[in-house]
PDB file of C-alpha atoms in Angstrom:
ATOM      1  CA  UNK A  41      87.924  99.778  11.591  1.00  0.00           C
ATOM      2  CA  UNK A  42      89.809  97.591  14.089  1.00  0.00           C
ATOM      3  CA  UNK A  43      88.724  99.402  17.240  1.00  0.00           C
ATOM      4  CA  UNK A  44      87.142  96.233  18.631  1.00  0.00           C
ATOM      5  CA  UNK A  45      90.625  94.688  18.964  1.00  0.00           C
ATOM      6  CA  UNK A  46      92.304  95.463  22.285  1.00  0.00           C
ATOM      7  CA  UNK A  47      96.040  94.925  22.648  1.00  0.00           C
ATOM      8  CA  UNK A  48      96.669  93.908  26.265  1.00  0.00           C
ATOM      9  CA  UNK A  49     100.199  93.890  27.707  1.00  0.00           C
ATOM     10  CA  UNK A  50     100.701  92.043  30.980  1.00  0.00           C
ATOM     11  CA  UNK A  51     103.348  93.275  33.454  1.00  0.00           C
ATOM     12  CA  UNK A  52     105.621  94.840  30.858  1.00  0.00           C
ATOM     13  CA  UNK A  53     109.051  95.423  32.440  1.00  0.00           C
ATOM     14  CA  UNK A  54     110.594  97.912  30.031  1.00  0.00           C
ATOM     15  CA  UNK A  55     108.672 101.119  29.293  1.00  0.00           C
ATOM     16  CA  UNK A  56     110.424 101.384  25.932  1.00  0.00           C
ATOM     17  CA  UNK A  57     108.611  98.235  24.854  1.00  0.00           C
ATOM     18  CA  UNK A  58     105.277  99.873  25.634  1.00  0.00           C
ATOM     19  CA  UNK A  59     106.215 102.778  23.396  1.00  0.00           C
ATOM     20  CA  UNK A  60     107.366 100.439  20.630  1.00  0.00           C
ATOM     21  CA  UNK A  61     104.063  98.550  20.846  1.00  0.00           C
ATOM     22  CA  UNK A  62     102.135 101.827  20.574  1.00  0.00           C
ATOM     23  CA  UNK A  63     104.116 102.672  17.447  1.00  0.00           C
ATOM     24  CA  UNK A  64     103.483  99.223  15.949  1.00  0.00           C
ATOM     25  CA  UNK A  65      99.769  99.584  16.620  1.00  0.00           C
ATOM     26  CA  UNK A  66      99.510 103.040  15.078  1.00  0.00           C
ATOM     27  CA  UNK A  67     101.366 101.811  11.981  1.00  0.00           C
ATOM     28  CA  UNK A  68      98.488  99.394  11.460  1.00  0.00           C
ATOM     29  CA  UNK A  69      95.626 101.738  12.350  1.00  0.00           C
ATOM     30  CA  UNK A  70      94.981 100.382  15.850  1.00  0.00           C
ATOM     31  CA  UNK A  71      94.755 102.446  19.025  1.00  0.00           C
ATOM     32  CA  UNK A  72      93.178 100.341  21.788  1.00  0.00           C
ATOM     33  CA  UNK A  73      96.051  99.654  24.213  1.00  0.00           C
ATOM     34  CA  UNK A  74      95.527  98.203  27.669  1.00  0.00           C
ATOM     35  CA  UNK A  75      98.265  97.722  30.277  1.00  0.00           C
ATOM     36  CA  UNK A  76      98.125  95.334  33.216  1.00  0.00           C
ATOM     37  CA  UNK A  77     100.345  96.529  36.078  1.00  0.00           C
ATOM     38  CA  UNK A  78     103.255  97.796  33.983  1.00  0.00           C
ATOM     39  CA  UNK A  79     106.475  98.244  35.943  1.00  0.00           C
ATOM     40  CA  UNK A  80     106.961 101.835  34.726  1.00  0.00           C
ATOM     41  CA  UNK A  81     104.236 103.876  33.070  1.00  0.00           C
ATOM     42  CA  UNK A  82     103.992 106.670  32.110  1.00  0.00           C
ATOM     43  CA  UNK A  83     107.687 106.986  31.312  1.00  0.00           C
ATOM     44  CA  UNK A  84     109.948 109.066  29.069  1.00  0.00           C
ATOM     45  CA  UNK A  85     111.332 105.916  27.420  1.00  0.00           C
ATOM     46  CA  UNK A  86     107.845 104.886  26.375  1.00  0.00           C
ATOM     47  CA  UNK A  87     107.217 108.280  24.805  1.00  0.00           C
ATOM     48  CA  UNK A  88     110.573 108.248  23.013  1.00  0.00           C
ATOM     49  CA  UNK A  89     110.065 104.776  21.555  1.00  0.00           C
ATOM     50  CA  UNK A  90     106.506 105.617  20.491  1.00  0.00           C
ATOM     51  CA  UNK A  91     107.996 107.949  17.854  1.00  0.00           C
ATOM     52  CA  UNK A  92     104.840 109.970  17.291  1.00  0.00           C
ATOM     53  CA  UNK A  93     102.291 107.470  18.545  1.00  0.00           C
ATOM     54  CA  UNK A  94     101.819 109.567  21.692  1.00  0.00           C
ATOM     55  CA  UNK A  95      98.050 109.543  21.234  1.00  0.00           C
ATOM     56  CA  UNK A  96      98.002 105.754  21.618  1.00  0.00           C
ATOM     57  CA  UNK A  97     100.005 106.077  24.848  1.00  0.00           C
ATOM     58  CA  UNK A  98      97.796 108.853  26.199  1.00  0.00           C
ATOM     59  CA  UNK A  99      94.645 106.825  25.663  1.00  0.00           C
ATOM     60  CA  UNK A 100      96.147 103.605  27.077  1.00  0.00           C
ATOM     61  CA  UNK A 101      94.197 102.227  30.020  1.00  0.00           C
ATOM     62  CA  UNK A 102      95.959 100.724  33.047  1.00  0.00           C
ATOM     63  CA  UNK A 103      94.439  97.836  35.023  1.00  0.00           C
ATOM     64  CA  UNK A 104      95.299  96.039  38.226  1.00  0.00           C
ATOM     65  CA  UNK A 105      94.589  92.575  36.793  1.00  0.00           C
ATOM     66  CA  UNK A 106      94.115  90.759  33.518  1.00  0.00           C
ATOM     67  CA  UNK A 107      90.592  89.863  34.638  1.00  0.00           C
ATOM     68  CA  UNK A 108      89.736  93.573  34.758  1.00  0.00           C
ATOM     69  CA  UNK A 109      91.461  94.318  31.451  1.00  0.00           C
ATOM     70  CA  UNK A 110      89.434  91.765  29.484  1.00  0.00           C
ATOM     71  CA  UNK A 111      86.098  91.862  31.288  1.00  0.00           C
ATOM     72  CA  UNK A 112      84.274  93.536  28.362  1.00  0.00           C
ATOM     73  CA  UNK A 113      85.760  91.186  25.732  1.00  0.00           C
ATOM     74  CA  UNK A 114      83.886  88.278  24.204  1.00  0.00           C
ATOM     75  CA  UNK A 115      86.968  86.635  22.680  1.00  0.00           C
ATOM     76  CA  UNK A 116      90.391  86.477  24.338  1.00  0.00           C
ATOM     77  CA  UNK A 117      93.547  85.286  22.575  1.00  0.00           C
ATOM     78  CA  UNK A 118      96.742  84.784  24.523  1.00  0.00           C
ATOM     79  CA  UNK A 119     100.022  85.004  22.616  1.00  0.00           C
ATOM     80  CA  UNK A 120     102.329  82.102  23.408  1.00  0.00           C
ATOM     81  CA  UNK A 121     105.467  80.712  21.770  1.00  0.00           C
ATOM     82  CA  UNK A 122     105.816  77.817  24.225  1.00  0.00           C
ATOM     83  CA  UNK A 123     104.124  74.459  23.857  1.00  0.00           C
ATOM     84  CA  UNK A 124     101.758  73.541  26.674  1.00  0.00           C
ATOM     85  CA  UNK A 125     101.267  70.172  28.305  1.00  0.00           C
ATOM     86  CA  UNK A 126      97.495  70.508  27.986  1.00  0.00           C
ATOM     87  CA  UNK A 127      95.974  70.682  24.522  1.00  0.00           C
ATOM     88  CA  UNK A 128      94.638  74.144  23.800  1.00  0.00           C
ATOM     89  CA  UNK A 129      92.711  75.607  20.864  1.00  0.00           C
ATOM     90  CA  UNK A 130      95.139  77.732  18.886  1.00  0.00           C
ATOM     91  CA  UNK A 131      95.183  80.041  15.887  1.00  0.00           C
ATOM     92  CA  UNK A 132      98.034  81.642  13.993  1.00  0.00           C
ATOM     93  CA  UNK A 133      98.138  85.408  13.565  1.00  0.00           C
ATOM     94  CA  UNK A 134      96.886  84.999  10.007  1.00  0.00           C
ATOM     95  CA  UNK A 135      94.076  82.655  11.009  1.00  0.00           C
ATOM     96  CA  UNK A 136      93.065  85.137  13.686  1.00  0.00           C
ATOM     97  CA  UNK A 137      92.811  87.873  11.083  1.00  0.00           C
ATOM     98  CA  UNK A 138      90.892  85.694   8.639  1.00  0.00           C
ATOM     99  CA  UNK A 139      88.453  84.650  11.355  1.00  0.00           C
ATOM    100  CA  UNK A 140      87.744  87.966  13.061  1.00  0.00           C
ATOM    101  CA  UNK A 141      89.131  90.979  11.158  1.00  0.00           C
ATOM    102  CA  UNK A 142      85.935  91.370   9.125  1.00  0.00           C
ATOM    103  CA  UNK A 143      83.526  89.922  11.660  1.00  0.00           C
ATOM    104  CA  UNK A 144      80.248  91.796  11.261  1.00  0.00           C
ATOM    105  CA  UNK A 145      79.309  91.169  14.891  1.00  0.00           C
ATOM    106  CA  UNK A 146      82.122  93.487  16.025  1.00  0.00           C
ATOM    107  CA  UNK A 147      82.747  91.614  19.257  1.00  0.00           C
ATOM    108  CA  UNK A 148      85.443  92.969  21.534  1.00  0.00           C
ATOM    109  CA  UNK A 149      88.552  90.856  21.044  1.00  0.00           C
ATOM    110  CA  UNK A 150      91.532  90.934  23.400  1.00  0.00           C
ATOM    111  CA  UNK A 151      95.022  90.167  22.079  1.00  0.00           C
ATOM    112  CA  UNK A 152      96.984  89.404  25.236  1.00  0.00           C
ATOM    113  CA  UNK A 153     100.794  89.519  25.324  1.00  0.00           C
ATOM    114  CA  UNK A 154     102.801  88.458  28.349  1.00  0.00           C
ATOM    115  CA  UNK A 155     106.020  89.481  30.044  1.00  0.00           C
ATOM    116  CA  UNK A 156     109.167  89.992  27.996  1.00  0.00           C
ATOM    117  CA  UNK A 157     111.107  87.245  29.767  1.00  0.00           C
ATOM    118  CA  UNK A 158     108.466  84.648  30.586  1.00  0.00           C
ATOM    119  CA  UNK A 159     105.291  85.352  28.633  1.00  0.00           C
ATOM    120  CA  UNK A 160     101.889  84.503  30.072  1.00  0.00           C
ATOM    121  CA  UNK A 161     101.459  82.299  33.120  1.00  0.00           C
ATOM    122  CA  UNK A 162      99.155  79.283  33.093  1.00  0.00           C
ATOM    123  CA  UNK A 163      96.472  80.940  35.198  1.00  0.00           C
ATOM    124  CA  UNK A 164      96.433  83.845  32.726  1.00  0.00           C
ATOM    125  CA  UNK A 165      96.105  81.474  29.784  1.00  0.00           C
ATOM    126  CA  UNK A 166      93.166  79.935  31.610  1.00  0.00           C
ATOM    127  CA  UNK A 167      91.336  83.179  30.848  1.00  0.00           C
ATOM    128  CA  UNK A 168      91.982  82.853  27.098  1.00  0.00           C
ATOM    129  CA  UNK A 169      89.806  81.110  24.549  1.00  0.00           C
ATOM    130  CA  UNK A 170      92.697  80.531  22.140  1.00  0.00           C
ATOM    131  CA  UNK A 171      96.469  80.473  22.055  1.00  0.00           C
ATOM    132  CA  UNK A 172      97.725  82.995  19.500  1.00  0.00           C
ATOM    133  CA  UNK A 173     100.692  81.691  17.518  1.00  0.00           C
ATOM    134  CA  UNK A 174     103.188  83.390  15.213  1.00  0.00           C
ATOM    135  CA  UNK A 175     104.855  80.716  13.067  1.00  0.00           C
ATOM    136  CA  UNK A 176     108.631  81.152  13.075  1.00  0.00           C
ATOM    137  CA  UNK A 177     111.922  79.292  13.377  1.00  0.00           C
ATOM    138  CA  UNK A 178     111.270  76.463  15.899  1.00  0.00           C
ATOM    139  CA  UNK A 179     114.890  76.637  17.034  1.00  0.00           C
ATOM    140  CA  UNK A 180     114.428  80.280  18.034  1.00  0.00           C
ATOM    141  CA  UNK A 181     110.778  81.159  18.475  1.00  0.00           C
ATOM    142  CA  UNK A 182     111.056  84.008  20.988  1.00  0.00           C
ATOM    143  CA  UNK A 183     109.979  87.303  19.465  1.00  0.00           C
ATOM    144  CA  UNK A 184     110.526  90.780  20.816  1.00  0.00           C
ATOM    145  CA  UNK A 185     107.271  92.052  22.338  1.00  0.00           C
ATOM    146  CA  UNK A 186     106.785  94.902  19.878  1.00  0.00           C
ATOM    147  CA  UNK A 187     107.699  92.659  16.943  1.00  0.00           C
ATOM    148  CA  UNK A 188     105.069  90.121  17.985  1.00  0.00           C
ATOM    149  CA  UNK A 189     102.413  92.826  18.269  1.00  0.00           C
ATOM    150  CA  UNK A 190     103.485  94.244  14.888  1.00  0.00           C
ATOM    151  CA  UNK A 191     103.033  90.893  13.146  1.00  0.00           C
ATOM    152  CA  UNK A 192      99.561  90.332  14.571  1.00  0.00           C
ATOM    153  CA  UNK A 193      98.421  93.905  13.853  1.00  0.00           C
ATOM    154  CA  UNK A 194      99.791  93.693  10.319  1.00  0.00           C
ATOM    155  CA  UNK A 195      97.767  90.560   9.569  1.00  0.00           C
ATOM    156  CA  UNK A 196      94.638  92.248  10.899  1.00  0.00           C
ATOM    157  CA  UNK A 197      95.333  95.419   8.900  1.00  0.00           C
ATOM    158  CA  UNK A 198      95.815  93.613   5.589  1.00  0.00           C
ATOM    159  CA  UNK A 199      92.889  91.218   6.020  1.00  0.00           C
ATOM    160  CA  UNK A 200      90.527  94.035   6.994  1.00  0.00           C
ATOM    161  CA  UNK A 201      91.175  95.655   3.605  1.00  0.00           C
ATOM    162  CA  UNK A 202      93.009  98.695   4.904  1.00  0.00           C
ATOM    163  CA  UNK A 203      96.276  97.892   3.148  1.00  0.00           C
ATOM    164  CA  UNK A 204      97.438 100.981   1.264  1.00  0.00           C
ATOM    165  CA  UNK A 205      99.077 100.199  -2.065  1.00  0.00           C
ATOM    166  CA  UNK A 206     101.604 102.940  -2.735  1.00  0.00           C
ATOM    167  CA  UNK A 207     102.010 104.318  -6.223  1.00  0.00           C
ATOM    168  CA  UNK A 208     105.538 105.082  -7.329  1.00  0.00           C
ATOM    169  CA  UNK A 209     106.017 107.578 -10.121  1.00  0.00           C
ATOM    170  CA  UNK A 210     103.667 107.350 -13.095  1.00  0.00           C
ATOM    171  CA  UNK A 211     102.875 103.651 -12.782  1.00  0.00           C
ATOM    172  CA  UNK A 212      99.988 102.740 -15.045  1.00  0.00           C
ATOM    173  CA  UNK A 213      99.416 106.212 -16.516  1.00  0.00           C
ATOM    174  CA  UNK A 214     100.736 105.383 -20.001  1.00  0.00           C
ATOM    175  CA  UNK A 215      99.116 102.605 -22.063  1.00  0.00           C
ATOM    176  CA  UNK A 216     101.061  99.503 -22.969  1.00  0.00           C
ATOM    177  CA  UNK A 217     102.652  99.514 -26.419  1.00  0.00           C
ATOM    178  CA  UNK A 218     100.633  97.810 -29.142  1.00  0.00           C
ATOM    179  CA  UNK A 219     101.871  94.839 -31.161  1.00  0.00           C
ATOM    180  CA  UNK A 220     102.333  97.153 -34.149  1.00  0.00           C
ATOM    181  CA  UNK A 221     104.439  99.595 -32.111  1.00  0.00           C
ATOM    182  CA  UNK A 222     106.560  96.772 -30.722  1.00  0.00           C
ATOM    183  CA  UNK A 223     107.157  95.337 -34.197  1.00  0.00           C
ATOM    184  CA  UNK A 224     108.360  98.735 -35.431  1.00  0.00           C
ATOM    185  CA  UNK A 225     110.655  98.915 -32.417  1.00  0.00           C
ATOM    186  CA  UNK A 226     112.148  95.468 -33.136  1.00  0.00           C
ATOM    187  CA  UNK A 227     112.847  96.436 -36.746  1.00  0.00           C
ATOM    188  CA  UNK A 228     114.422  99.685 -35.577  1.00  0.00           C
ATOM    189  CA  UNK A 229     116.503  97.819 -32.988  1.00  0.00           C
ATOM    190  CA  UNK A 230     117.715  95.248 -35.498  1.00  0.00           C
ATOM    191  CA  UNK A 231     118.677  97.944 -38.009  1.00  0.00           C
ATOM    192  CA  UNK A 232     120.536  99.980 -35.372  1.00  0.00           C
ATOM    193  CA  UNK A 233     122.516  96.963 -34.169  1.00  0.00           C
ATOM    194  CA  UNK A 234     123.473  96.220 -37.774  1.00  0.00           C
ATOM    195  CA  UNK A 235     124.500  99.859 -38.359  1.00  0.00           C
ATOM    196  CA  UNK A 236     126.844  99.923 -35.356  1.00  0.00           C
ATOM    197  CA  UNK A 237     128.356  96.555 -36.292  1.00  0.00           C
ATOM    198  CA  UNK A 238     126.990  94.643 -33.320  1.00  0.00           C
ATOM    199  CA  UNK A 239     124.724  92.295 -35.244  1.00  0.00           C
ATOM    200  CA  UNK A 240     126.206  89.677 -37.539  1.00  0.00           C
ATOM    201  CA  UNK A 241     124.021  88.023 -40.187  1.00  0.00           C
ATOM    202  CA  UNK A 242     124.628  84.489 -38.963  1.00  0.00           C
ATOM    203  CA  UNK A 243     123.567  85.375 -35.422  1.00  0.00           C
ATOM    204  CA  UNK A 244     120.830  87.904 -36.061  1.00  0.00           C
ATOM    205  CA  UNK A 245     117.869  85.525 -35.743  1.00  0.00           C
ATOM    206  CA  UNK A 246     118.828  84.026 -32.380  1.00  0.00           C
ATOM    207  CA  UNK A 247     119.777  87.417 -30.901  1.00  0.00           C
ATOM    208  CA  UNK A 248     116.565  89.075 -32.044  1.00  0.00           C
ATOM    209  CA  UNK A 249     114.516  86.148 -30.731  1.00  0.00           C
ATOM    210  CA  UNK A 250     116.069  86.541 -27.286  1.00  0.00           C
ATOM    211  CA  UNK A 251     115.593  90.305 -27.343  1.00  0.00           C
ATOM    212  CA  UNK A 252     111.953  89.865 -28.284  1.00  0.00           C
ATOM    213  CA  UNK A 253     111.476  87.515 -25.349  1.00  0.00           C
ATOM    214  CA  UNK A 254     113.176  90.022 -23.061  1.00  0.00           C
ATOM    215  CA  UNK A 255     111.050  93.018 -24.060  1.00  0.00           C
ATOM    216  CA  UNK A 256     107.839  90.989 -24.264  1.00  0.00           C
ATOM    217  CA  UNK A 257     108.326  89.962 -20.624  1.00  0.00           C
ATOM    218  CA  UNK A 258     108.867  93.599 -19.685  1.00  0.00           C
ATOM    219  CA  UNK A 259     105.593  94.781 -21.294  1.00  0.00           C
ATOM    220  CA  UNK A 260     106.780  98.236 -22.274  1.00  0.00           C
ATOM    221  CA  UNK A 261     104.397 101.152 -22.138  1.00  0.00           C
ATOM    222  CA  UNK A 262     104.349 103.800 -24.874  1.00  0.00           C
ATOM    223  CA  UNK A 263     106.505 106.269 -22.957  1.00  0.00           C
ATOM    224  CA  UNK A 264     109.180 103.660 -22.277  1.00  0.00           C
ATOM    225  CA  UNK A 265     109.090 102.648 -25.931  1.00  0.00           C
ATOM    226  CA  UNK A 266     109.555 106.271 -27.029  1.00  0.00           C
ATOM    227  CA  UNK A 267     112.647 106.515 -24.807  1.00  0.00           C
ATOM    228  CA  UNK A 268     114.167 103.383 -26.333  1.00  0.00           C
ATOM    229  CA  UNK A 269     113.413 104.544 -29.850  1.00  0.00           C
ATOM    230  CA  UNK A 270     115.074 107.861 -29.011  1.00  0.00           C
ATOM    231  CA  UNK A 271     118.208 106.039 -27.845  1.00  0.00           C
ATOM    232  CA  UNK A 272     118.265 104.035 -31.074  1.00  0.00           C
ATOM    233  CA  UNK A 273     117.924 107.170 -33.192  1.00  0.00           C
ATOM    234  CA  UNK A 274     120.740 108.865 -31.270  1.00  0.00           C
ATOM    235  CA  UNK A 275     122.965 105.799 -31.761  1.00  0.00           C
ATOM    236  CA  UNK A 276     122.285 105.745 -35.485  1.00  0.00           C
ATOM    237  CA  UNK A 277     122.961 109.481 -35.912  1.00  0.00           C
ATOM    238  CA  UNK A 278     126.124 109.303 -33.805  1.00  0.00           C
ATOM    239  CA  UNK A 279     127.386 106.340 -35.846  1.00  0.00           C
ATOM    240  CA  UNK A 280     126.913 108.240 -39.107  1.00  0.00           C
ATOM    241  CA  UNK A 281     129.144 111.140 -38.007  1.00  0.00           C
TER     242      UNK A 281
END
């Protein structure tokens, strides 16, 4: 789905960062990794930090220059946290995703990330159509390389519609309780609280009103309501013994 996006790392010093980037990419369904004169690659540290994203590392292409790495790309975005003296078109990671993640033309798009300690040089930014920004704390705007790639890939993943919504337990399988069922529950609850001596006549209205508000916000389903009614029945039976 996002195969037209190429993550390009320029002169990465630490091989572990290459592995961490590969992992970040695979998390978000991306596998097009390009490396411009990495200091060490292949390397055991890269494989270790990839944590199962070995296929992304194996398919990574190595280039002698950024010019070579982006020559088949129609759009080039250079990640930069530093302000530049010359005005430059810029997009945030989210704007990038909104603009190109679902682009029907499927142009090749390069996401270029610079060195860990100094980022991209001016002559490398000259090759980019846009500066790619990740909004963050202005007092400390330097992101770890893999973290920066993760943020950008995440925005692309979500905007492209690939976000997987996990289902926990039996969410949504049981229908919500009806108004009639809830009213029977409230009567049962009020009677049980009176039986165990918790509810006093002078306070019953205000307490029940608050409890109604509480359970109405919760929107109980029928299974949850059955559990609560079971607890109330147990309390009543236990109190009678």
